[in-house]
Structure formats: structure tokens, C-alpha cells
Amino acid sequence: MNIRVSVTVFGRVQGVAFRHYTSLRAAELGVNGWVGNLPDGSVAGVFEGDESGVNALVEWCHQGPPAAWVERLDLRRETCVGEFTGFSIRS
């Protein structure tokens, strides 16, 4: 079953290659969507795909890459619409 989630990750998550590593992990897991920096210093993303892959990517986002420090992750489950055909990094 495919699912969709929106996440916002807070902490030291910009300038530490969070978006790059999220994209790599998404590709490994077969998850589609996007990840991008927000003006307040957080990182946002929308992930769609198989439930186990999306859940694994969300779990990974709780820690992020080695240089990151994740303070908090906000998660919102949404209706999966199959909007994406791959994974992209947004500014």
C-alpha cells in the first residue's frame, strides 16, 4: 500500500547536506517526492511510496546525516495521489 507524508525537520539541518543525503536514501528505498530548505532554517519534504519505504525514510530523518542535529520532526499523513515520478531537491 502506498502512503504519503509531509515532514518538517528542525534543528541543525541546513548546511549539513541533509537534502542530499535524504535524496540518496529516498532512492535506495524507492520513495518519490521532494526535500527542500525553508527560510526559518528547517527542512521540509513530501514523501510518497510503499509504506515500509516511506516509514524508513521518516525514521532516517529523525537522525539525518552525521553532521546534522535533529531537534524535532513534525509529520503529517496525507492522501497519496501518486504526484511524483522521482525524488527532487528543492532550494
CSV table of N, CA, C and O in Angstrom, one decimal, residues 16-85:
chain,number,residue,atom,x,y,z
A,16,VAL,N,24.4,21.0,6.2
A,16,VAL,CA,25.0,19.7,6.6
A,16,VAL,C,24.6,18.6,5.6
A,16,VAL,O,24.7,17.5,5.9
A,17,ALA,N,24.2,19.0,4.4
A,17,ALA,CA,23.9,18.1,3.3
A,17,ALA,C,22.7,17.2,3.6
A,17,ALA,O,22.6,16.1,3.1
A,18,PHE,N,21.8,17.7,4.4
A,18,PHE,CA,20.6,17.0,4.8
A,18,PHE,C,19.8,16.6,3.5
A,18,PHE,O,19.3,15.5,3.4
A,19,ARG,N,19.6,17.6,2.6
A,19,ARG,CA,18.8,17.4,1.4
A,19,ARG,C,19.4,16.3,0.5
A,19,ARG,O,18.8,15.4,0.0
A,20,HIS,N,20.7,16.4,0.4
A,20,HIS,CA,21.5,15.5,-0.5
A,20,HIS,C,21.3,14.0,0.1
A,20,HIS,O,21.0,13.1,-0.7
A,21,TYR,N,21.6,13.9,1.3
A,21,TYR,CA,21.5,12.5,1.9
A,21,TYR,C,20.1,12.0,1.9
A,21,TYR,O,19.9,10.8,1.8
A,22,THR,N,19.1,12.9,2.1
A,22,THR,CA,17.7,12.5,2.1
A,22,THR,C,17.4,11.9,0.7
A,22,THR,O,16.7,10.9,0.5
A,23,SER,N,17.8,12.6,-0.3
A,23,SER,CA,17.6,12.2,-1.7
A,23,SER,C,18.2,10.8,-2.0
A,23,SER,O,17.6,10.0,-2.6
A,24,LEU,N,19.5,10.6,-1.5
A,24,LEU,CA,20.1,9.3,-1.7
A,24,LEU,C,19.4,8.2,-1.0
A,24,LEU,O,19.2,7.1,-1.6
A,25,ARG,N,18.9,8.5,0.2
A,25,ARG,CA,18.2,7.5,1.0
A,25,ARG,C,16.9,7.2,0.3
A,25,ARG,O,16.4,6.0,0.3
A,26,ALA,N,16.2,8.2,-0.2
A,26,ALA,CA,14.9,8.0,-0.9
A,26,ALA,C,15.1,7.1,-2.1
A,26,ALA,O,14.3,6.2,-2.3
A,27,ALA,N,16.2,7.3,-2.8
A,27,ALA,CA,16.4,6.5,-4.0
A,27,ALA,C,16.7,5.0,-3.6
A,27,ALA,O,16.2,4.1,-4.2
A,28,GLU,N,17.4,4.8,-2.5
A,28,GLU,CA,17.6,3.5,-2.0
A,28,GLU,C,16.3,2.8,-1.6
A,28,GLU,O,16.2,1.6,-1.8
A,29,LEU,N,15.4,3.5,-1.1
A,29,LEU,CA,14.2,3.0,-0.6
A,29,LEU,C,13.0,3.0,-1.6
A,29,LEU,O,11.9,2.5,-1.4
A,30,GLY,N,13.3,3.6,-2.8
A,30,GLY,CA,12.2,3.7,-3.8
A,30,GLY,C,11.1,4.6,-3.5
A,30,GLY,O,10.0,4.5,-3.9
A,31,VAL,N,11.5,5.7,-2.8
A,31,VAL,CA,10.5,6.7,-2.3
A,31,VAL,C,10.5,7.9,-3.3
A,31,VAL,O,11.6,8.4,-3.7
A,32,ASN,N,9.4,8.4,-3.7
A,32,ASN,CA,9.3,9.6,-4.6
A,32,ASN,C,8.9,10.8,-3.7
A,32,ASN,O,8.4,10.7,-2.6
A,33,GLY,N,9.2,12.0,-4.3
A,33,GLY,CA,8.8,13.2,-3.6
A,33,GLY,C,9.8,14.3,-3.7
A,33,GLY,O,10.5,14.4,-4.7
A,34,TRP,N,10.0,15.1,-2.7
A,34,TRP,CA,11.0,16.2,-2.7
A,34,TRP,C,11.4,16.5,-1.3
A,34,TRP,O,10.7,16.2,-0.3
A,35,VAL,N,12.5,17.3,-1.2
A,35,VAL,CA,13.0,17.8,0.1
A,35,VAL,C,13.6,19.2,-0.2
A,35,VAL,O,14.2,19.4,-1.3
A,36,GLY,N,13.4,20.1,0.7
A,36,GLY,CA,13.9,21.5,0.5
A,36,GLY,C,14.1,22.3,1.7
A,36,GLY,O,13.5,21.9,2.8
A,37,ASN,N,14.9,23.3,1.6
A,37,ASN,CA,15.2,24.2,2.8
A,37,ASN,C,14.0,25.2,2.9
A,37,ASN,O,13.5,25.6,1.9
A,38,LEU,N,13.7,25.5,4.1
A,38,LEU,CA,12.8,26.6,4.4
A,38,LEU,C,13.5,27.8,5.0
A,38,LEU,O,14.6,27.7,5.6
A,39,PRO,N,12.9,29.0,4.8
A,39,PRO,CA,13.6,30.2,5.3
A,39,PRO,C,13.9,30.2,6.8
A,39,PRO,O,14.8,30.9,7.2
A,40,ASP,N,13.1,29.5,7.6
A,40,ASP,CA,13.4,29.5,9.1
A,40,ASP,C,14.5,28.6,9.5
A,40,ASP,O,14.8,28.4,10.7
A,41,GLY,N,15.2,28.0,8.5
A,41,GLY,CA,16.3,27.1,8.9
A,41,GLY,C,15.9,25.6,9.0
A,41,GLY,O,16.8,24.8,9.2
A,42,SER,N,14.7,25.3,8.8
A,42,SER,CA,14.2,23.9,8.8
A,42,SER,C,14.3,23.3,7.4
A,42,SER,O,14.6,24.0,6.5
A,43,VAL,N,14.0,22.0,7.3
A,43,VAL,CA,13.9,21.3,6.1
A,43,VAL,C,12.6,20.7,6.0
A,43,VAL,O,12.1,20.1,6.9
A,44,ALA,N,11.9,20.8,4.8
A,44,ALA,CA,10.6,20.2,4.6
A,44,ALA,C,10.7,19.2,3.5
A,44,ALA,O,11.6,19.2,2.6
A,45,GLY,N,9.8,18.3,3.5
A,45,GLY,CA,9.7,17.3,2.4
A,45,GLY,C,8.4,16.6,2.3
A,45,GLY,O,7.6,16.7,3.3
A,46,VAL,N,8.1,16.1,1.2
A,46,VAL,CA,6.9,15.3,0.9
A,46,VAL,C,7.4,14.0,0.3
A,46,VAL,O,8.1,14.0,-0.6
A,47,PHE,N,7.0,12.9,0.9
A,47,PHE,CA,7.4,11.5,0.5
A,47,PHE,C,6.2,10.7,0.2
A,47,PHE,O,5.3,10.6,0.9
A,48,GLU,N,6.3,10.0,-1.0
A,48,GLU,CA,5.3,9.1,-1.4
A,48,GLU,C,5.9,7.7,-1.8
A,48,GLU,O,7.0,7.7,-2.4
A,49,GLY,N,5.2,6.7,-1.5
A,49,GLY,CA,5.7,5.4,-1.9
A,49,GLY,C,5.1,4.3,-1.0
A,49,GLY,O,4.2,4.5,-0.2
A,50,ASP,N,5.8,3.1,-1.1
A,50,ASP,CA,5.4,2.0,-0.3
A,50,ASP,C,5.5,2.3,1.2
A,50,ASP,O,6.5,3.0,1.6
A,51,GLU,N,4.6,1.9,1.9
A,51,GLU,CA,4.5,2.2,3.4
A,51,GLU,C,5.8,2.0,4.1
A,51,GLU,O,6.3,2.8,4.9
A,52,SER,N,6.4,0.8,3.8
A,52,SER,CA,7.7,0.5,4.5
A,52,SER,C,8.8,1.4,4.1
A,52,SER,O,9.6,1.8,5.0
A,53,GLY,N,8.9,1.8,2.9
A,53,GLY,CA,9.9,2.7,2.4
A,53,GLY,C,9.8,4.1,2.9
A,53,GLY,O,10.7,4.7,3.4
A,54,VAL,N,8.5,4.6,2.9
A,54,VAL,CA,8.3,5.9,3.4
A,54,VAL,C,8.5,6.0,4.9
A,54,VAL,O,9.2,6.9,5.4
A,55,ASN,N,8.1,5.0,5.7
A,55,ASN,CA,8.4,4.9,7.1
A,55,ASN,C,9.8,4.9,7.4
A,55,ASN,O,10.3,5.5,8.4
A,56,ALA,N,10.6,4.1,6.6
A,56,ALA,CA,12.0,4.0,6.8
A,56,ALA,C,12.7,5.4,6.6
A,56,ALA,O,13.6,5.8,7.3
A,57,LEU,N,12.3,6.1,5.5
A,57,LEU,CA,12.8,7.4,5.3
A,57,LEU,C,12.5,8.4,6.4
A,57,LEU,O,13.4,9.2,6.8
A,58,VAL,N,11.3,8.4,6.9
A,58,VAL,CA,10.9,9.2,8.0
A,58,VAL,C,11.8,8.9,9.2
A,58,VAL,O,12.3,9.8,9.9
A,59,GLU,N,12.0,7.6,9.5
A,59,GLU,CA,12.8,7.2,10.6
A,59,GLU,C,14.2,7.7,10.4
A,59,GLU,O,14.9,8.2,11.4
A,60,TRP,N,14.8,7.6,9.2
A,60,TRP,CA,16.1,8.1,8.9
A,60,TRP,C,16.2,9.7,9.2
A,60,TRP,O,17.2,10.2,9.7
A,61,CYS,N,15.1,10.4,8.8
A,61,CYS,CA,15.1,11.8,9.0
A,61,CYS,C,15.1,12.3,10.5
A,61,CYS,O,15.5,13.4,10.8
A,62,HIS,N,14.8,11.4,11.4
A,62,HIS,CA,14.9,11.7,12.8
A,62,HIS,C,16.3,11.9,13.2
A,62,HIS,O,16.6,12.5,14.3
A,63,GLN,N,17.3,11.3,12.5
A,63,GLN,CA,18.7,11.5,12.8
A,63,GLN,C,19.4,12.3,11.7
A,63,GLN,O,20.2,13.1,12.0
A,64,GLY,N,19.1,12.0,10.4
A,64,GLY,CA,19.7,12.7,9.3
A,64,GLY,C,21.2,12.3,9.1
A,64,GLY,O,21.6,11.3,9.7
A,65,PRO,N,21.9,13.1,8.4
A,65,PRO,CA,23.3,12.7,8.1
A,65,PRO,C,24.2,13.0,9.3
A,65,PRO,O,23.7,13.6,10.3
A,66,PRO,N,25.5,12.6,9.3
A,66,PRO,CA,26.3,12.7,10.5
A,66,PRO,C,26.5,14.1,11.1
A,66,PRO,O,26.5,14.2,12.3
A,67,ALA,N,26.5,15.1,10.2
A,67,ALA,CA,26.7,16.5,10.7
A,67,ALA,C,25.5,17.1,11.2
A,67,ALA,O,25.5,18.2,11.8
A,68,ALA,N,24.3,16.5,11.0
A,68,ALA,CA,23.0,17.1,11.4
A,68,ALA,C,22.8,16.9,12.9
A,68,ALA,O,23.3,15.9,13.5
A,69,TRP,N,21.9,17.8,13.5
A,69,TRP,CA,21.4,17.6,14.8
A,69,TRP,C,19.9,17.8,14.7
A,69,TRP,O,19.5,19.0,14.4
A,70,VAL,N,19.1,16.8,14.8
A,70,VAL,CA,17.6,16.9,14.7
A,70,VAL,C,17.0,17.2,16.0
A,70,VAL,O,17.1,16.3,16.9
A,71,GLU,N,16.4,18.3,16.2
A,71,GLU,CA,15.7,18.7,17.4
A,71,GLU,C,14.3,18.1,17.4
A,71,GLU,O,13.8,17.6,18.5
A,72,ARG,N,13.6,18.2,16.3
A,72,ARG,CA,12.2,17.8,16.2
A,72,ARG,C,11.8,17.5,14.8
A,72,ARG,O,12.4,18.1,13.9
A,73,LEU,N,10.9,16.6,14.6
A,73,LEU,CA,10.4,16.3,13.3
A,73,LEU,C,8.8,16.3,13.4
A,73,LEU,O,8.3,15.6,14.2
A,74,ASP,N,8.2,17.2,12.6
A,74,ASP,CA,6.8,17.2,12.5
A,74,ASP,C,6.3,16.4,11.3
A,74,ASP,O,6.9,16.5,10.3
A,75,LEU,N,5.3,15.6,11.5
A,75,LEU,CA,4.8,14.7,10.5
A,75,LEU,C,3.3,14.9,10.3
A,75,LEU,O,2.6,15.0,11.2
A,76,ARG,N,2.9,14.9,9.0
A,76,ARG,CA,1.5,14.9,8.7
A,76,ARG,C,1.2,13.9,7.6
A,76,ARG,O,1.9,13.9,6.5
A,77,ARG,N,0.3,13.0,7.9
A,77,ARG,CA,-0.1,12.0,6.9
A,77,ARG,C,-1.1,12.6,6.0
A,77,ARG,O,-2.0,13.3,6.4
A,78,GLU,N,-0.9,12.3,4.7
A,78,GLU,CA,-1.8,12.9,3.7
A,78,GLU,C,-2.3,11.8,2.7
A,78,GLU,O,-1.8,10.6,2.8
A,79,THR,N,-3.2,12.1,1.9
A,79,THR,CA,-3.7,11.1,0.9
A,79,THR,C,-2.7,11.0,-0.2
A,79,THR,O,-2.3,12.0,-0.8
A,80,CYS,N,-2.3,9.8,-0.5
A,80,CYS,CA,-1.3,9.5,-1.5
A,80,CYS,C,-2.0,9.7,-2.9
A,80,CYS,O,-3.1,9.1,-3.2
A,81,VAL,N,-1.4,10.5,-3.7
A,81,VAL,CA,-2.1,10.8,-5.0
A,81,VAL,C,-1.2,10.4,-6.2
A,81,VAL,O,-1.5,10.6,-7.4
A,82,GLY,N,0.0,9.9,-5.9
A,82,GLY,CA,0.9,9.5,-7.0
A,82,GLY,C,1.4,10.7,-7.8
A,82,GLY,O,1.6,10.5,-9.0
A,83,GLU,N,1.6,11.8,-7.1
A,83,GLU,CA,2.0,13.0,-7.8
A,83,GLU,C,3.4,13.0,-8.4
A,83,GLU,O,3.7,13.7,-9.3
A,84,PHE,N,4.3,12.2,-7.8
A,84,PHE,CA,5.7,12.2,-8.2
A,84,PHE,C,6.2,11.0,-8.9
A,84,PHE,O,5.7,9.9,-8.7
A,85,THR,N,7.1,11.2,-9.8
A,85,THR,CA,7.7,10.1,-10.6
A,85,THR,C,9.2,9.8,-10.2
A,85,THR,O,9.9,9.0,-10.7
